[in-house]
Short mmCIF file of C-alpha atoms (C1' of nucleotides) in Angstrom, two decimals:
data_model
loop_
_atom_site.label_atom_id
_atom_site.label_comp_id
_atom_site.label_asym_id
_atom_site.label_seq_id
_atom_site.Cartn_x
_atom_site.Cartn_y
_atom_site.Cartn_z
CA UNK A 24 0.00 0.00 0.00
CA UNK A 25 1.93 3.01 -1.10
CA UNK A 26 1.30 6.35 -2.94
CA UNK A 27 -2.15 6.92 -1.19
CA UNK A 28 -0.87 10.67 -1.18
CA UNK A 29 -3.74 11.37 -3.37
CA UNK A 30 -6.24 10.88 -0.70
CA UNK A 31 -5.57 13.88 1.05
CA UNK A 32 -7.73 15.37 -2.33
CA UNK A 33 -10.47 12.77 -1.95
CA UNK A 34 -13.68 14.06 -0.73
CA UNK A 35 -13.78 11.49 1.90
CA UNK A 36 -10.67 12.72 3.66
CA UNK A 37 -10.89 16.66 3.09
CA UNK A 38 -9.57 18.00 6.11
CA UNK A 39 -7.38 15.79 7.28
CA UNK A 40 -3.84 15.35 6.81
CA UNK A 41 -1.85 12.46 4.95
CA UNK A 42 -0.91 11.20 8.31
CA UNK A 43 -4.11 11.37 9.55
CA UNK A 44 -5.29 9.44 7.04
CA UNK A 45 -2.52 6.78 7.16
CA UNK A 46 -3.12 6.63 10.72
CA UNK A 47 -6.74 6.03 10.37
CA UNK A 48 -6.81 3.48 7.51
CA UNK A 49 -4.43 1.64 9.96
CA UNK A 50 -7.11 1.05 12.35
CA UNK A 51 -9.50 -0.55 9.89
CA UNK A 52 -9.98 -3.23 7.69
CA UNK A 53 -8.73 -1.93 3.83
CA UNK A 54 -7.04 -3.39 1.42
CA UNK A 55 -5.81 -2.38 -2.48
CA UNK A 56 -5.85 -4.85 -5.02
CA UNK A 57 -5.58 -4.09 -9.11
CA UNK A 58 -7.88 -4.74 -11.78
CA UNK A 59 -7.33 -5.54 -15.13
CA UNK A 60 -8.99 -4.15 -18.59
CA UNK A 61 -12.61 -5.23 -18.41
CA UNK A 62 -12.48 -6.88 -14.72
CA UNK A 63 -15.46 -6.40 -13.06
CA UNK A 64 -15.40 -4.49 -9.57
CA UNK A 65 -18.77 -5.02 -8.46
CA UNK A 66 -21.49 -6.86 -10.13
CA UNK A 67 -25.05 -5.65 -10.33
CA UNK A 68 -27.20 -6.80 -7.43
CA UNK A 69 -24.38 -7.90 -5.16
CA UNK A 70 -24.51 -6.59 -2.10
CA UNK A 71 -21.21 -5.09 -0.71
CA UNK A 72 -19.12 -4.88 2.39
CA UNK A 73 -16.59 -2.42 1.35
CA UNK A 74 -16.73 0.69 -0.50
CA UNK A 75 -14.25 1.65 -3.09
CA UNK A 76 -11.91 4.51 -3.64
CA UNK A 77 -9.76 4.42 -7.35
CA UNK A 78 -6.55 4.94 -6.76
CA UNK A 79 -5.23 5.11 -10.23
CA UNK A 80 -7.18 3.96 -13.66
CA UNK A 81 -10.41 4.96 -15.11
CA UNK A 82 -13.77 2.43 -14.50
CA UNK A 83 -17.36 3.21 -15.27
CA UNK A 84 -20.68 2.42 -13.43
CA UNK A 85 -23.20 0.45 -15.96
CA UNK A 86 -26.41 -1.15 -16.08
CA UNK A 87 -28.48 -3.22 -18.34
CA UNK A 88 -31.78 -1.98 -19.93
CA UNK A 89 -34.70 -5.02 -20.40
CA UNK A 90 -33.27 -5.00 -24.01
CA UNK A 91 -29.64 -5.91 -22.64
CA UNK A 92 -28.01 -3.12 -23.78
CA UNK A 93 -25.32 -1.17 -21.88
CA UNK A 94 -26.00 2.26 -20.25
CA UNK A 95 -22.92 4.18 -18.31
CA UNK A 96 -24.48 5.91 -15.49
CA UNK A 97 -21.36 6.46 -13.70
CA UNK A 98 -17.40 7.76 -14.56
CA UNK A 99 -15.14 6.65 -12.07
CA UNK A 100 -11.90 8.33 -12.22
CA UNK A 101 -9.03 9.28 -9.81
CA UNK A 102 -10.51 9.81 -6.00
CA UNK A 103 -13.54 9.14 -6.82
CA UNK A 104 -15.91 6.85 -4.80
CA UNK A 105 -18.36 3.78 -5.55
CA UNK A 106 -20.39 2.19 -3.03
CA UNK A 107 -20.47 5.14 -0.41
CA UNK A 108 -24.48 5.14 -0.64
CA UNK A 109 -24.67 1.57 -0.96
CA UNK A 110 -22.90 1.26 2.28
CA UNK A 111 -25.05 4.26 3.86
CA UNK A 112 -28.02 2.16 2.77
CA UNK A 113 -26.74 -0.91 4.74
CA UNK A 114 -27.58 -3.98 3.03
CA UNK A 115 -28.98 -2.93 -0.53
CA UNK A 116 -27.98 -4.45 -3.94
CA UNK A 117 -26.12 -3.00 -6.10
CA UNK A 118 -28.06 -1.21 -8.76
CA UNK A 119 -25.00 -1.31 -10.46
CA UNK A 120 -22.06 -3.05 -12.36
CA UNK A 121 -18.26 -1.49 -11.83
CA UNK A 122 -15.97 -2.25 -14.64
CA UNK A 123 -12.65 -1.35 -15.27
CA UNK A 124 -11.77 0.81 -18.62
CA UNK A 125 -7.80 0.46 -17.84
CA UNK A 126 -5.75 -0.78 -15.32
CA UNK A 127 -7.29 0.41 -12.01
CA UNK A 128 -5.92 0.25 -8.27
CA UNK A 129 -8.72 0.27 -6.01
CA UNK A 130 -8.48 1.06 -2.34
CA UNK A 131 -11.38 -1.05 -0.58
CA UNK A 132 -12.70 0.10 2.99
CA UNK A 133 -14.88 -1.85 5.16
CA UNK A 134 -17.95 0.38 5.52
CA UNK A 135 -19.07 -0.92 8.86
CA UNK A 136 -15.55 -0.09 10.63
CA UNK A 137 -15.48 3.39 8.16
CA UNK A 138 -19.04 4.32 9.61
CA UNK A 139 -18.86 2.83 13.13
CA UNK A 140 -15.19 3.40 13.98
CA UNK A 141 -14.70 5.06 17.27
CA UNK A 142 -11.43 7.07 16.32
CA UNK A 143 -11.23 10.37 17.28
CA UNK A 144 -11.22 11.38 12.87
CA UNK A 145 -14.10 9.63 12.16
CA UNK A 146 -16.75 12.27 12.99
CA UNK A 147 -15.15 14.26 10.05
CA UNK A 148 -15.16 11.43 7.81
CA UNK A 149 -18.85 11.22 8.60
CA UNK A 150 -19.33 14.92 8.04
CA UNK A 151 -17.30 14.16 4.56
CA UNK A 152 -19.35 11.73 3.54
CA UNK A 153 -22.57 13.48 4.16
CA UNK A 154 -21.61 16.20 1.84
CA UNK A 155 -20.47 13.67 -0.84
CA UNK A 156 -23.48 11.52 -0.79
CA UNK A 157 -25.74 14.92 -1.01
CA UNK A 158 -23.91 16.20 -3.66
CA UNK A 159 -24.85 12.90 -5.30
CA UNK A 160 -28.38 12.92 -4.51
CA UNK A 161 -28.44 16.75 -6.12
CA UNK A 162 -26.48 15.31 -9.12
CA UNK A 163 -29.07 12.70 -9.82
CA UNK A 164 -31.63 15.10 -8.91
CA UNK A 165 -30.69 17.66 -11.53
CA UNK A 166 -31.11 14.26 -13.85
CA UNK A 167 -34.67 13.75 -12.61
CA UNK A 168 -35.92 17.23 -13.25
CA UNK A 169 -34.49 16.96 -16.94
CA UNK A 170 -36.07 13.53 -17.47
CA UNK A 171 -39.47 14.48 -16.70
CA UNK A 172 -39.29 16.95 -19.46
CA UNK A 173 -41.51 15.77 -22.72
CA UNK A 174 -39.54 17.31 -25.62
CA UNK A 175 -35.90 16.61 -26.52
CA UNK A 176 -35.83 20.17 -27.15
CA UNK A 177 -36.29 21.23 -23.70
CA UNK A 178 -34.08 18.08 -21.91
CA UNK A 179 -31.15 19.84 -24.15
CA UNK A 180 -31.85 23.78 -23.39
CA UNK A 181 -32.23 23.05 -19.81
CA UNK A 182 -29.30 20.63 -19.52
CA UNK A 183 -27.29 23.35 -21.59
CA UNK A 184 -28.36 26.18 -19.29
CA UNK A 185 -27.35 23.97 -16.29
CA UNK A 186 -23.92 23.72 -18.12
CA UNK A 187 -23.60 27.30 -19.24
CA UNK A 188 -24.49 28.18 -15.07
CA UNK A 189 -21.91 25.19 -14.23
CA UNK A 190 -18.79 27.03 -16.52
CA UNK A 191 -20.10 30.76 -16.37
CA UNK A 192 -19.70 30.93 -19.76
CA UNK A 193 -21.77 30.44 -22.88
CA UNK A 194 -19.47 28.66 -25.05
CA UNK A 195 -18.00 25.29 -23.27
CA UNK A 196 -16.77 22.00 -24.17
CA UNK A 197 -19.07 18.83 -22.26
CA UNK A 198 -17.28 15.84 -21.25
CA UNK A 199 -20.24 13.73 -23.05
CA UNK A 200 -20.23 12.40 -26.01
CA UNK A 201 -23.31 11.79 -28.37
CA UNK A 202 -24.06 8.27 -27.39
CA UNK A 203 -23.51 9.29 -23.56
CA UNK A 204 -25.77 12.63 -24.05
CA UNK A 205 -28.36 10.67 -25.45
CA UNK A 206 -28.24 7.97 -22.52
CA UNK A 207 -28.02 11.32 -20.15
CA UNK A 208 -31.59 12.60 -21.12
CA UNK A 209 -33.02 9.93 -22.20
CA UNK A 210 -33.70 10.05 -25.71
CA UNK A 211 -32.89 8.53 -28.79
CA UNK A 212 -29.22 9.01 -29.95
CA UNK A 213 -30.27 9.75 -34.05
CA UNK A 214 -33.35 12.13 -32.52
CA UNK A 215 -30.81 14.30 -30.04
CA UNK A 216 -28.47 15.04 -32.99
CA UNK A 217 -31.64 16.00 -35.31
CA UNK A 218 -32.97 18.33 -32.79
CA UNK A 219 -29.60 19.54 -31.97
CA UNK A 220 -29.54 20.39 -35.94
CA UNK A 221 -32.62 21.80 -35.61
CA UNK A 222 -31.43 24.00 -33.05
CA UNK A 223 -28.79 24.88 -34.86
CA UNK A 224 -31.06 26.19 -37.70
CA UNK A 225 -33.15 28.25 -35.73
CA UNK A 226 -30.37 29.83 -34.56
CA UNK A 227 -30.78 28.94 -30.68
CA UNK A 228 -27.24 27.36 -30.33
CA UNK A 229 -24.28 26.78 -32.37
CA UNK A 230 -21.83 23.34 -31.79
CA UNK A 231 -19.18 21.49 -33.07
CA UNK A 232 -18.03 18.00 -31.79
CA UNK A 233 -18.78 18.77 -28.01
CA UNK A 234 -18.43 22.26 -28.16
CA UNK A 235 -21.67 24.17 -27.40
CA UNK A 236 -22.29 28.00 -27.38
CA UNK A 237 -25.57 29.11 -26.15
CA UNK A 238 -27.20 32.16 -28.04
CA UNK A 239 -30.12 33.17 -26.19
CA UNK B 24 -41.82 22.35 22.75
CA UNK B 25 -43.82 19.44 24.09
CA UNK B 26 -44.68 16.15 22.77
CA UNK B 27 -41.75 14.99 21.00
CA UNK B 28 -41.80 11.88 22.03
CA UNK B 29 -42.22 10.73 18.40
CA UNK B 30 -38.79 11.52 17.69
CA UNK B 31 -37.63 8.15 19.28
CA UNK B 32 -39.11 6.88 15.75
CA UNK B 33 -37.63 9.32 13.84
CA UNK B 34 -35.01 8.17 10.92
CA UNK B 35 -32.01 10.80 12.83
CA UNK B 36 -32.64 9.57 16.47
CA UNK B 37 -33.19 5.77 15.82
CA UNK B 38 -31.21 4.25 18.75
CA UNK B 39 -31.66 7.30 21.09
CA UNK B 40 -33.37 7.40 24.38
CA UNK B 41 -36.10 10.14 24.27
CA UNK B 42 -33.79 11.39 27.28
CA UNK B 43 -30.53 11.37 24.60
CA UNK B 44 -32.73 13.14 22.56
CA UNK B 45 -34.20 16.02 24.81
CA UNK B 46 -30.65 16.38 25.81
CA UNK B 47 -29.07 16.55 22.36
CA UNK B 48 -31.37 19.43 21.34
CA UNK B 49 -31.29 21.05 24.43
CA UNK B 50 -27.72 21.38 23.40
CA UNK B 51 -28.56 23.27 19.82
CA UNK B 52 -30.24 25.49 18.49
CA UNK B 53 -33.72 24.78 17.16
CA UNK B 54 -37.46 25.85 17.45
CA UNK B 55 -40.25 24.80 17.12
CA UNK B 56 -43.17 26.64 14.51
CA UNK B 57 -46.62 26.01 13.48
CA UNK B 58 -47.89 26.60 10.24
CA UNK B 59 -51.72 26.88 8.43
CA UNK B 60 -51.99 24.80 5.66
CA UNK B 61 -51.17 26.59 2.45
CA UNK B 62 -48.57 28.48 4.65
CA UNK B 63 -45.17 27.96 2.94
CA UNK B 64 -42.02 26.47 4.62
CA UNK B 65 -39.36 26.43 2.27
CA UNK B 66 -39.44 28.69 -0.96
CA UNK B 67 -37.75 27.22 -3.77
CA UNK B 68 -34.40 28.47 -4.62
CA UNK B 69 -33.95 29.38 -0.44
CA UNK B 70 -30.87 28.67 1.08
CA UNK B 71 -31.80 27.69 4.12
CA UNK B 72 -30.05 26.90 7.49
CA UNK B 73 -32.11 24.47 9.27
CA UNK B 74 -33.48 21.08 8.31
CA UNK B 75 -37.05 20.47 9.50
CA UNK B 76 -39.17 17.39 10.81
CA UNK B 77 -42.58 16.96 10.54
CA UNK B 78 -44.23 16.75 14.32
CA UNK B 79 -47.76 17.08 13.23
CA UNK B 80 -49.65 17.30 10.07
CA UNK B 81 -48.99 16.90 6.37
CA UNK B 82 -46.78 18.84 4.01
CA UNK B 83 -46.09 18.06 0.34
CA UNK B 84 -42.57 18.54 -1.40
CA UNK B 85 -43.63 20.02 -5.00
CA UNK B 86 -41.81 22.17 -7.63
CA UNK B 87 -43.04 23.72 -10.70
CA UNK B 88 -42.77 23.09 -14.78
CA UNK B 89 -41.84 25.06 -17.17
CA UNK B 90 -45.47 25.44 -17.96
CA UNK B 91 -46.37 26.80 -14.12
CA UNK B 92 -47.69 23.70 -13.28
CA UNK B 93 -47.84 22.16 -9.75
CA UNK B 94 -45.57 18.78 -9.52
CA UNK B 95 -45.63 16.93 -6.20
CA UNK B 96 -42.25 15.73 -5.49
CA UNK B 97 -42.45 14.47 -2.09
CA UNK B 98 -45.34 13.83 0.67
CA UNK B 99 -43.94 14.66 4.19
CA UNK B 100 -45.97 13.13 6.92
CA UNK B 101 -45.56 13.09 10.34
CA UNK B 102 -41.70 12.64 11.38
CA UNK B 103 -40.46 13.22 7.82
CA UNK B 104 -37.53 14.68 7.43
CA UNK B 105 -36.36 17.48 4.78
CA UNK B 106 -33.78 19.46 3.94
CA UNK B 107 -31.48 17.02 5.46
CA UNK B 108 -29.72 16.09 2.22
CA UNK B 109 -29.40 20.22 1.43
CA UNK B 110 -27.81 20.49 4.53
CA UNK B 111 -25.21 18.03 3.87
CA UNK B 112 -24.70 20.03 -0.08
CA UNK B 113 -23.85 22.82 2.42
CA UNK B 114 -25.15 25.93 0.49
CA UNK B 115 -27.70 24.71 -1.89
CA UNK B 116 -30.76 26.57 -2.90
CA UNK B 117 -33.60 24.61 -2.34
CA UNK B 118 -34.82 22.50 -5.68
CA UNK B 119 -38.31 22.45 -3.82
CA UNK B 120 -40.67 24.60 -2.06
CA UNK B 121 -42.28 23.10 0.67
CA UNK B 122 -45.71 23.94 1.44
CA UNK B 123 -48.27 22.87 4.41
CA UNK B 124 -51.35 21.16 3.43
CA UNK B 125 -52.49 20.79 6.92
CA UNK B 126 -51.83 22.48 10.12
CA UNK B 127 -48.39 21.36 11.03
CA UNK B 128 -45.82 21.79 13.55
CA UNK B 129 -42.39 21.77 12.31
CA UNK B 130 -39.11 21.06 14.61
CA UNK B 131 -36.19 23.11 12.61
CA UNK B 132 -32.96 21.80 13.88
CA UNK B 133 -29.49 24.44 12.91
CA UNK B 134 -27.95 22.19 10.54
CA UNK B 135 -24.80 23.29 11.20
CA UNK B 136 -24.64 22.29 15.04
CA UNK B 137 -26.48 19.29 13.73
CA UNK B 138 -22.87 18.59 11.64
CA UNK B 139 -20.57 20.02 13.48
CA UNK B 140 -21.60 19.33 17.00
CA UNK B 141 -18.95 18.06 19.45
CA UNK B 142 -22.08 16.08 21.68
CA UNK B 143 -21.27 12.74 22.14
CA UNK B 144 -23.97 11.33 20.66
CA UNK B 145 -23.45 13.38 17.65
CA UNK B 146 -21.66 10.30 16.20
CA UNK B 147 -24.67 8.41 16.15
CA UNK B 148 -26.84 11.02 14.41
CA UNK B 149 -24.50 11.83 11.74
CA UNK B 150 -24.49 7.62 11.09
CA UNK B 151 -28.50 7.93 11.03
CA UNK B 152 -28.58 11.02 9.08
CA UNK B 153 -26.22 9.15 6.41
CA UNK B 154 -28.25 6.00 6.16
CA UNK B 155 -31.59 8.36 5.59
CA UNK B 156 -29.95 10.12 2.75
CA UNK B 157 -28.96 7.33 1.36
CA UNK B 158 -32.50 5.86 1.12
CA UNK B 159 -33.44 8.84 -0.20
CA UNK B 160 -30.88 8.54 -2.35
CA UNK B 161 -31.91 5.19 -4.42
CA UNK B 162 -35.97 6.07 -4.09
CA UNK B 163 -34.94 8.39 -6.38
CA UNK B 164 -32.98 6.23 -8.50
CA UNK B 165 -35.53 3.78 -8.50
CA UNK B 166 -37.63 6.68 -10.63
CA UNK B 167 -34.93 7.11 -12.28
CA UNK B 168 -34.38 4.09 -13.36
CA UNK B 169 -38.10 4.04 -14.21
CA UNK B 170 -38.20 7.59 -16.26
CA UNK B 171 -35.63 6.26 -18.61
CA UNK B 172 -37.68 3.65 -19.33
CA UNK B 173 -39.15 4.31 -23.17
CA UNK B 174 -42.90 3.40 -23.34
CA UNK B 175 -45.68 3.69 -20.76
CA UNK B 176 -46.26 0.34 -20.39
CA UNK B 177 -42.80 -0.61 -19.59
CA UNK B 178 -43.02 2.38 -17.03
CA UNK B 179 -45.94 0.87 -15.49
CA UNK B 180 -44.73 -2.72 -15.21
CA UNK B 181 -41.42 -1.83 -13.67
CA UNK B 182 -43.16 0.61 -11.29
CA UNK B 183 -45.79 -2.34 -10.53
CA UNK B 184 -43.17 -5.05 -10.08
CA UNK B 185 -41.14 -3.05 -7.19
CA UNK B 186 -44.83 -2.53 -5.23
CA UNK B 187 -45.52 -6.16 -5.38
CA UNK B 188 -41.52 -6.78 -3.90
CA UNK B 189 -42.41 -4.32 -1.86
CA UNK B 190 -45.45 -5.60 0.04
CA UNK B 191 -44.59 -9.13 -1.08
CA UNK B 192 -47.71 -9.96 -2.45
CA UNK B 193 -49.83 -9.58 -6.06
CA UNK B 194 -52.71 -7.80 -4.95
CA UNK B 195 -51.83 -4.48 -3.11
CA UNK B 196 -52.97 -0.95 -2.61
CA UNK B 197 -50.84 1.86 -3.88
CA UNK B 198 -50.76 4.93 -2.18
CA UNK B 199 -50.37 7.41 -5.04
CA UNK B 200 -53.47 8.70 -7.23
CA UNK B 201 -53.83 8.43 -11.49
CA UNK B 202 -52.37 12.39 -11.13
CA UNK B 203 -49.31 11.69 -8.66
CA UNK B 204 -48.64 8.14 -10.05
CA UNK B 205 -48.64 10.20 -13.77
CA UNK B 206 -46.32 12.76 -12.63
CA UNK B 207 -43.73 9.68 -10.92
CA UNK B 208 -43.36 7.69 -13.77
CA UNK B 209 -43.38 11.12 -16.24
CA UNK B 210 -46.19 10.13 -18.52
CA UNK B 211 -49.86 12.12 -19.22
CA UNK B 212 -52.06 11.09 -17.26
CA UNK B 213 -54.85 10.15 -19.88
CA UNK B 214 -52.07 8.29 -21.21
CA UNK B 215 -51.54 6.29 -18.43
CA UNK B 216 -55.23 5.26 -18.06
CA UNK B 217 -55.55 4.46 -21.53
CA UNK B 218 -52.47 1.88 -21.17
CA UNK B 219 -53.81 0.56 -17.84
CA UNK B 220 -56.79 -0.13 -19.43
CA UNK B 221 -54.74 -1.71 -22.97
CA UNK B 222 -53.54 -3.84 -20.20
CA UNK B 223 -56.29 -4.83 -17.97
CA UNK B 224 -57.82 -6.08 -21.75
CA UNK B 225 -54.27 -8.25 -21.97
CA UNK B 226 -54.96 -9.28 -19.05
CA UNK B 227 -51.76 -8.77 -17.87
CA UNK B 228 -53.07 -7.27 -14.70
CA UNK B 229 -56.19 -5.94 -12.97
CA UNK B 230 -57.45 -2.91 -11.04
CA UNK B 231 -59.78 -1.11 -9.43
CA UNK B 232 -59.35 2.46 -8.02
CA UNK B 233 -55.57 2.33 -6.45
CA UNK B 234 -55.36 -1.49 -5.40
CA UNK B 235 -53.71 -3.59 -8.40
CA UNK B 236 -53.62 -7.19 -9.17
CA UNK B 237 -50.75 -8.47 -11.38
CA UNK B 238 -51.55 -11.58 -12.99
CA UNK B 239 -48.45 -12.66 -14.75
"C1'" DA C 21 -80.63 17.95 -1.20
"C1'" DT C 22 -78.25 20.49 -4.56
"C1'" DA C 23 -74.31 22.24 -6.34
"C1'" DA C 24 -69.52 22.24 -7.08
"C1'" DA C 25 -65.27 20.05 -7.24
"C1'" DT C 26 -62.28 16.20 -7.84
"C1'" DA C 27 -60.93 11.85 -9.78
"C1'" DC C 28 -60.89 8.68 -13.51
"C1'" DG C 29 -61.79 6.57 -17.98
"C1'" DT C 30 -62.41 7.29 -23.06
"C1'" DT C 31 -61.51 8.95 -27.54
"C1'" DG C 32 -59.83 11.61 -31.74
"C1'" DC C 33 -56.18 14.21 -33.52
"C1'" DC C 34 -51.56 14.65 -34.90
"C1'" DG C 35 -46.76 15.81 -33.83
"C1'" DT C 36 -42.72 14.05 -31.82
"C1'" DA C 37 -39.43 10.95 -31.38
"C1'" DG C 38 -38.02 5.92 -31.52
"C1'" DC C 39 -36.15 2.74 -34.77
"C1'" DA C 40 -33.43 1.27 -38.55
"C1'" DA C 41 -30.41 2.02 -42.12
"C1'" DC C 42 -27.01 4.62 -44.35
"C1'" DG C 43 -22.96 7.71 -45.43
"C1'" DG C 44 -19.31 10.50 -44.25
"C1'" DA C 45 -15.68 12.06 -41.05
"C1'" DA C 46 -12.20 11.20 -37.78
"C1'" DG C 47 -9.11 8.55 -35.32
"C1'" DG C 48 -6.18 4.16 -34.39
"C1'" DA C 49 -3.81 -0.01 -35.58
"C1'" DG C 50 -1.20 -2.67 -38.60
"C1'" DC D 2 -1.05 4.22 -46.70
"C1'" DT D 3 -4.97 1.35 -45.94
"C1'" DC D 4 -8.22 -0.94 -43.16
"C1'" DC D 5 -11.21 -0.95 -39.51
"C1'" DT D 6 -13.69 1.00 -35.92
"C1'" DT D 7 -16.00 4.64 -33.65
"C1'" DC D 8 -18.61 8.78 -33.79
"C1'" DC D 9 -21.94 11.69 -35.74
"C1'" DG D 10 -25.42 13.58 -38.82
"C1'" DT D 11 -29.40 12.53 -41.99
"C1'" DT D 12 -33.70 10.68 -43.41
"C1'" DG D 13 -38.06 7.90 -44.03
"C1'" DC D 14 -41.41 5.35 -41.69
"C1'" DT D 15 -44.62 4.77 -38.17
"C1'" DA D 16 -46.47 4.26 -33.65
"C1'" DC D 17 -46.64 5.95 -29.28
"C1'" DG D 18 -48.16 9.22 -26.42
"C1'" DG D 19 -49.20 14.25 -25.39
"C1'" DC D 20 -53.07 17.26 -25.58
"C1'" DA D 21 -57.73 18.58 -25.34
"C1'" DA D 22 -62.33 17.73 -24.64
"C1'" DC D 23 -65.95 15.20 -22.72
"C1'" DG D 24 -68.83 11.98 -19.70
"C1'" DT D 25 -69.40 9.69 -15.44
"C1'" DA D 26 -68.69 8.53 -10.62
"C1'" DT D 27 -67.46 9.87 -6.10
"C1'" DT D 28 -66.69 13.35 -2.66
"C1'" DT D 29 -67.11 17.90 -0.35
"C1'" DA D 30 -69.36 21.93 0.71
"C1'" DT D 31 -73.32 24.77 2.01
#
DNA sequence: ATAAATACGTTGCCGTAGCAACGGAAGGAG
DNA sequence: CTCCTTCCGTTGCTACGGCAACGTATTTAT
C-alpha cells in the first residue's frame, strides 16, 4: 500500500492530513488490489461490504436496460468513490455493475468499521461523507428534473443552461459524447443530434463535436 | 416544545433514548413553529439553514414546470424529514418549495450544530442522518431508473413489479393517485389510463381504483 | 338535497421521437 | 497508406403518447 498521497484530495478525507489518514486506515480493515482491462469491480445486485476509492485507472458504473443493452451511469476516475451510498443504505444491492476501462488500483474500505469506527477522525469522515453523498443525490436530482421533461428540445436547453451556469460561460466543451448525451436525457441518440440540428437552424445554439455555445 | 416523544421513531434519532434526545437538542439550536396549511415552509431556490421534521400534520414537497404547473415531489408526513440532504450540499438553494397542506408543527434543527456538534452522541446522528440520505438517495434512482424507461407500459410494469416486492404480495394498494402516479413515472395522465386499461384487456393485470392485481 | 369540485376513464387528432439504415468524417492499428 | 472502428449527422417510416375535450362517478361543501 503506497502512494495513497492522493487521498488527502479525496472528498472522503478533506480535512485531514496524509498522516491522519494513514493513521486512520491503519485502524481498519482496507485493502488495495488491481484490476485488469474489463475486470469487473462489483457486479449488479451484489450486495457489498466495502466501498471503493480508485486509486489510479479509469472504470465506469453500468447497467443493463430489459433490451440488454449497456447504459454508463457512472465515470469513475481518480478519487472518486463507488459504493459510499450503498454502504449508507446498509444492506442494498447494487443497482449497479463497476468495470474497469484500464488498469485500475482500487483502495477497498470496510464500511461498517469506516461508519462505526470510534477514532477520534471519524466524525469528520462522517461529516465528509454526508456532503459527498448529497452532492450525489443533487447530481441525480438535476437528472430527474431533466427527465421528466416531454420534448428533446427542452431536456437539451435546460441541460445546456445547467452547463452554461456550471462554466459561467456560454461557449464550453461537455465531457459527453453523443451516445452518452443521449443515454443522459433519455432520448434517442439519431433524434438528439436531429434536434440539436434543428437548433442549430433556428439559430438557438451553435456546436461542433462537443463544443456548445448558447445564443439566447 | 412538548410532545416529542415521536422523535424516538424518527429516521435521525433511531437508537436514542427520548432522554438522549431532549438532551441533544437542548444542546442546539432549534425551534419549534406552526404553520396553516397553504402556509409555505421552504421557498424554492432558499438557502436555508435548518433542516425540518414533521411533528404534526402533512406537508407536500412540490416544484413547478416550465409550464407553471404544480408537480408533487415528495409527501412529508408526520416525522419526515427534509432538507437534510441540502444540509449536507452545504449551500444549496432549495430544488423544492415546501408547502403545508395541513396544520403542522415543524421542529427546525441548525444544521450546522447538527454537523458540526462536538455532543457525544453526535456520532450516532450523523451515522442515522447518512443512512436516511442514502435511502433517499436510491428512491430516487428507483424513478430514475423508471423515467428512462421508453414506453408507458414498460413504465408501469417496472413501477408495478417493485410494489408487489415491496409488500410481497400480487394484490396491493398503492398509495399514489392516477395524477401523482402520472407525474412519478413522467407520462400524461390520460395516457396512463388508456395503457392501464390496454392492459387490464391483456390481461396482464387488474385494477380497481388504487389497489392492483398483477396476474403474470 | 343540490351544487360544485375532484378523480378517472375514453376517444380523436396529430406531432414528436423511436427505430433502422445509411454515409461520411475522424481517429487508431497494422 | 490502408483498413477498420467509432462517432456523428441525416432521413423515411410509423407508432406511441401528449393534448384537449368530454362523460361519469365519487366526494365535499353549504
Amino acid at each position: 500500500m503506497k502512494d495513497l498521497s492522493i487521498l488527502t484530495k479525496n472528498a472522503l478525507f478533506i480535512g485531514l492530513s496524509m498522516r491522519e489518514i494513514t493513521d486512520f486506515l491503519s485502524a481498519i480493515p482496507c485493502s488495495e488490489k488491481v484490476f485488469q482491462p474489463e475486470d469487473i469491480l462489483v457486479h449488479e445486485g451484489d450486495v457489498i461490504t466495502h466501498l471503493g476509492i480508485i486509486l489510479s485507472g479509469l472504470a465506469v458504473g453500468k447497467k443493463y436496460g430489459l433490451g440488454g443493452e449497456e447504459i454508463i451511469v457512472s465515470r469513475l476516475s481518480v478519487n472518486k468513490i463507488f459504493g459510499d451510498v450503498l454502504s449508507g443504505a446498509n444492506g442494498f444491492a447494487s443497482p449497479v455493475t463497476v468495470q474497469a476501462c484500464e488498469v485500475c488500483r482500487v483502495l477497498f474500505i470496510d464500511y461498517k468499521s469506516l461508519l462505526y469506527s470510534p477514532h477520534s477522525l471519524n466524525h469528520k469522515i462522517l461529516q465528509n461523507m454526508i456532503q459527498n453523498i448529497s452532492l450525489k443525490y443533487f447530481a441525480q436530482n438535476m437528472r430527474l428534473d431533466i427527465l421528466m421533461l416531454k420534448s428533446v428540445r427542452e431536456k437539451v436547453l435546460v441541460y445546456l443552461n445547467y452547463q452554461r451556469t456550471l462554466r459561467g460561460n456560454s461557449t464550453f466543451e461537455i465531457n459527453l459524447d453523443r451516445r452518452l448525451l443521449s443515454d443522459y436525457l433519455g432520448v434517442d441518440r439519431s433524434a438528439l443530434s436531429r434536434e440539436l440540428s434543428k437548433m442549430k437552424a433556428d439559430g438557438l445554439i451553435d456546436f461542433k463535436k462537443s463544443v456548445f455555445t448558447l445564443k439566447y
